[in-house]
mmCIF file of C-alpha atoms in Angstrom:
data_model
loop_
_atom_site.group_PDB
_atom_site.id
_atom_site.type_symbol
_atom_site.label_atom_id
_atom_site.label_comp_id
_atom_site.label_asym_id
_atom_site.label_seq_id
_atom_site.Cartn_x
_atom_site.Cartn_y
_atom_site.Cartn_z
ATOM 1 C CA MET M 24 0.000 0.000 0.000
ATOM 2 C CA MET M 25 1.442 3.335 -0.999
ATOM 3 C CA GLY M 26 2.359 5.677 1.848
ATOM 4 C CA LEU M 27 1.863 3.121 4.609
ATOM 5 C CA PRO M 28 5.181 1.449 5.398
ATOM 6 C CA GLU M 29 5.523 -1.918 7.119
ATOM 7 C CA SER M 30 5.909 -1.365 10.868
ATOM 8 C CA LEU M 31 7.535 -4.715 11.643
ATOM 9 C CA PRO M 32 11.315 -4.533 11.229
ATOM 10 C CA ALA M 33 12.671 -6.751 8.447
ATOM 11 C CA ALA M 34 14.723 -8.795 10.926
ATOM 12 C CA ALA M 35 11.593 -9.734 12.887
ATOM 13 C CA ARG M 36 9.552 -10.826 9.855
ATOM 14 C CA ARG M 37 8.849 -14.473 9.234
ATOM 15 C CA VAL M 38 7.784 -15.584 5.817
ATOM 16 C CA ARG M 39 5.471 -18.548 5.831
ATOM 17 C CA GLY M 40 2.074 -19.331 4.495
ATOM 18 C CA VAL M 41 -1.164 -19.392 6.400
ATOM 19 C CA GLY M 42 -1.598 -22.833 7.819
ATOM 20 C CA LEU M 43 -4.055 -24.673 9.959
ATOM 21 C CA GLY M 44 -1.276 -25.034 12.525
ATOM 22 C CA GLN M 45 -1.266 -21.285 13.145
ATOM 23 C CA ILE M 46 -5.040 -21.222 13.501
ATOM 24 C CA ARG M 47 -4.857 -24.193 15.870
ATOM 25 C CA GLU M 48 -2.193 -22.384 17.959
ATOM 26 C CA LEU M 49 -4.345 -19.260 18.158
ATOM 27 C CA LEU M 50 -7.460 -21.167 19.151
ATOM 28 C CA ALA M 51 -5.479 -23.053 21.816
ATOM 29 C CA ASP M 52 -4.732 -19.707 23.503
ATOM 30 C CA ARG M 53 -7.635 -19.272 25.947
ATOM 31 C CA VAL M 54 -7.255 -15.488 26.135
ATOM 32 C CA PHE M 55 -7.242 -15.124 22.340
ATOM 33 C CA THR M 56 -10.244 -17.436 22.002
ATOM 34 C CA GLY M 57 -12.131 -15.580 24.737
ATOM 35 C CA CYS M 58 -11.485 -12.277 22.971
ATOM 36 C CA LEU M 59 -12.526 -13.834 19.666
ATOM 37 C CA ILE M 60 -15.807 -15.021 21.174
ATOM 38 C CA ALA M 61 -16.462 -11.716 22.966
ATOM 39 C CA ALA M 62 -15.792 -9.550 19.907
ATOM 40 C CA SER M 63 -17.732 -11.866 17.603
ATOM 41 C CA GLY M 64 -20.675 -11.975 20.006
ATOM 42 C CA ALA M 65 -20.794 -8.189 20.243
ATOM 43 C CA PHE M 66 -20.491 -7.926 16.466
ATOM 44 C CA ALA M 67 -23.312 -10.449 16.102
ATOM 45 C CA ALA M 68 -25.539 -8.479 18.472
ATOM 46 C CA PHE M 69 -24.806 -5.320 16.517
ATOM 47 C CA PHE M 70 -25.536 -6.991 13.161
ATOM 48 C CA ALA M 71 -28.748 -8.521 14.479
ATOM 49 C CA TYR M 72 -29.831 -5.097 15.703
ATOM 50 C CA LEU M 73 -28.970 -3.488 12.360
ATOM 51 C CA ALA M 74 -30.845 -6.126 10.411
ATOM 52 C CA ALA M 75 -33.932 -6.234 12.641
ATOM 53 C CA SER M 76 -34.311 -2.563 13.523
ATOM 54 C CA PRO M 77 -36.174 -1.477 10.350
ATOM 55 C CA LEU M 78 -38.690 -4.285 10.799
ATOM 56 C CA VAL M 79 -39.204 -3.627 14.498
ATOM 57 C CA LEU M 80 -39.232 0.161 14.423
ATOM 58 C CA GLN M 81 -41.107 0.717 11.166
ATOM 59 C CA ASP M 82 -43.364 -2.301 10.793
ATOM 60 C CA LEU M 83 -44.042 -3.126 14.433
ATOM 61 C CA TYR M 84 -43.985 0.339 15.998
ATOM 62 C CA GLY M 85 -45.029 2.348 12.937
ATOM 63 C CA ALA M 86 -42.035 4.702 12.769
ATOM 64 C CA THR M 87 -41.910 6.733 9.589
ATOM 65 C CA PRO M 88 -38.823 6.408 7.378
ATOM 66 C CA GLN M 89 -37.708 9.841 8.612
ATOM 67 C CA THR M 90 -38.108 8.833 12.270
ATOM 68 C CA TYR M 91 -36.266 5.594 11.614
ATOM 69 C CA ALA M 92 -33.414 7.492 9.942
ATOM 70 C CA LEU M 93 -33.210 9.838 12.934
ATOM 71 C CA LEU M 94 -33.136 6.929 15.394
ATOM 72 C CA PHE M 95 -30.548 5.108 13.289
ATOM 73 C CA GLY M 96 -28.436 8.273 13.176
ATOM 74 C CA LEU M 97 -28.675 8.672 16.953
ATOM 75 C CA ASN M 98 -27.509 5.076 17.412
ATOM 76 C CA ALA M 99 -24.594 5.654 15.046
ATOM 77 C CA ALA M 100 -23.667 8.877 16.850
ATOM 78 C CA GLY M 101 -23.820 7.030 20.174
ATOM 79 C CA MET M 102 -21.504 4.305 18.907
ATOM 80 C CA VAL M 103 -19.036 6.870 17.568
ATOM 81 C CA ALA M 104 -19.198 8.807 20.843
ATOM 82 C CA VAL M 105 -18.518 5.699 22.914
ATOM 83 C CA GLY M 106 -15.674 4.744 20.565
ATOM 84 C CA GLN M 107 -14.162 8.210 20.989
ATOM 85 C CA LEU M 108 -14.596 8.028 24.763
ATOM 86 C CA ASN M 109 -12.860 4.674 24.686
ATOM 87 C CA GLY M 110 -9.940 5.825 22.539
ATOM 88 C CA ARG M 111 -9.349 9.203 24.153
ATOM 89 C CA TYR M 112 -10.100 8.479 27.786
ATOM 90 C CA LEU M 113 -10.753 4.909 28.877
ATOM 91 C CA VAL M 114 -7.789 3.039 27.341
ATOM 92 C CA ARG M 115 -5.407 5.597 28.831
ATOM 93 C CA ARG M 116 -6.787 5.187 32.350
ATOM 94 C CA PHE M 117 -7.897 1.567 32.629
ATOM 95 C CA PRO M 118 -6.484 -1.801 31.567
ATOM 96 C CA VAL M 119 -7.993 -2.983 28.292
ATOM 97 C CA HIS M 120 -9.158 -6.254 29.873
ATOM 98 C CA ALA M 121 -11.152 -4.217 32.442
ATOM 99 C CA ILE M 122 -12.835 -2.262 29.619
ATOM 100 C CA VAL M 123 -13.682 -5.507 27.818
ATOM 101 C CA THR M 124 -15.168 -6.893 31.037
ATOM 102 C CA ALA M 125 -17.219 -3.704 31.481
ATOM 103 C CA GLY M 126 -18.324 -3.884 27.840
ATOM 104 C CA LEU M 127 -19.444 -7.487 28.287
ATOM 105 C CA GLY M 128 -21.360 -6.538 31.424
ATOM 106 C CA LEU M 129 -22.971 -3.573 29.690
ATOM 107 C CA LEU M 130 -23.884 -5.702 26.684
ATOM 108 C CA THR M 131 -25.435 -8.297 28.960
ATOM 109 C CA VAL M 132 -27.442 -5.691 30.866
ATOM 110 C CA ALA M 133 -28.429 -3.783 27.745
ATOM 111 C CA GLY M 134 -29.659 -6.959 26.096
ATOM 112 C CA LEU M 135 -31.179 -6.009 22.823
ATOM 113 C CA GLY M 136 -31.900 -2.430 23.860
ATOM 114 C CA MET M 137 -28.620 -0.687 23.072
ATOM 115 C CA PRO M 138 -26.052 -3.180 21.772
ATOM 116 C CA ALA M 139 -24.410 -0.515 19.623
ATOM 117 C CA LEU M 140 -23.130 1.406 22.645
ATOM 118 C CA ALA M 141 -21.787 -1.671 24.415
ATOM 119 C CA SER M 142 -20.321 -2.938 21.137
ATOM 120 C CA GLY M 143 -18.389 0.322 20.865
ATOM 121 C CA LEU M 144 -16.542 -0.596 24.062
ATOM 122 C CA LEU M 145 -16.183 -4.264 23.383
ATOM 123 C CA ILE M 146 -15.283 -4.994 19.769
ATOM 124 C CA GLY M 147 -12.168 -2.836 19.358
ATOM 125 C CA ASN M 148 -10.775 -3.602 22.800
ATOM 126 C CA ALA M 149 -11.352 -7.363 22.542
ATOM 127 C CA ASN M 150 -9.673 -7.371 19.126
ATOM 128 C CA ALA M 151 -6.747 -5.358 20.541
ATOM 129 C CA LEU M 152 -6.348 -7.812 23.427
ATOM 130 C CA ALA M 153 -6.447 -10.740 21.031
ATOM 131 C CA MET M 154 -3.927 -9.158 18.645
ATOM 132 C CA ASN M 155 -1.533 -8.456 21.532
ATOM 133 C CA ARG M 156 -1.330 -12.240 22.040
ATOM 134 C CA THR M 157 -0.327 -12.972 18.441
ATOM 135 C CA ARG M 158 2.958 -11.298 17.609
ATOM 136 C CA ASN M 159 4.104 -14.193 15.379
ATOM 137 C CA ALA M 160 0.790 -14.770 13.605
ATOM 138 C CA ALA M 161 -0.761 -11.314 13.422
ATOM 139 C CA GLY M 162 -2.078 -11.704 9.875
ATOM 140 C CA VAL M 163 -3.766 -15.017 10.581
ATOM 141 C CA ALA M 164 -5.138 -13.673 13.866
ATOM 142 C CA SER M 165 -6.557 -10.585 12.185
ATOM 143 C CA ALA M 166 -8.147 -12.693 9.449
ATOM 144 C CA LEU M 167 -9.607 -15.106 11.998
ATOM 145 C CA LEU M 168 -11.044 -12.260 14.092
ATOM 146 C CA GLY M 169 -12.591 -10.537 11.089
ATOM 147 C CA ALA M 170 -13.932 -13.650 9.387
ATOM 148 C CA THR M 171 -15.445 -15.022 12.592
ATOM 149 C CA SER M 172 -17.105 -11.724 13.475
ATOM 150 C CA PHE M 173 -18.680 -11.287 10.053
ATOM 151 C CA LEU M 174 -19.691 -14.941 9.800
ATOM 152 C CA ILE M 175 -21.440 -14.934 13.177
ATOM 153 C CA GLY M 176 -22.966 -11.534 12.417
ATOM 154 C CA ALA M 177 -24.384 -12.857 9.156
ATOM 155 C CA LEU M 178 -25.692 -16.020 10.795
ATOM 156 C CA VAL M 179 -27.626 -14.214 13.535
ATOM 157 C CA SER M 180 -29.041 -11.445 11.351
ATOM 158 C CA PRO M 181 -32.698 -12.007 10.552
ATOM 159 C CA SER M 182 -33.505 -12.299 6.870
ATOM 160 C CA PRO M 183 -36.681 -11.007 5.246
ATOM 161 C CA ALA M 184 -39.357 -13.622 4.767
#
């Protein structure tokens, strides 16, 4: 990619293909797997909310398209605000694992009411914790985190009848 140099020094790079052994090693790490499950679960809750919210708000509760757009925008603004709060304040004052624990608790309490706000605390921090465990397999770890999150998100999202 132009303008974005590799941050890993050449001496520390290892050239090898993606193998099932690396994935097996990552999944054997309980902390990595816990972060994978936490981030994927939060992502799934967020995707389910995104997919179901038009049906629930417009069809069930009779919100107009304009009202729905306003509510959707407020949710998006809330998620951005919580993400900014996390990046500018929380991660500088608290251990990331404590923020992930708080995000999991908030997501549990919020249930289906406000998963976007709890997801804003949980997804990025859980992924950061997981990536910190994978210095020698960062590419595979990143791919596994992303693929799992999107796969679970797609599986739990309701589809139109």
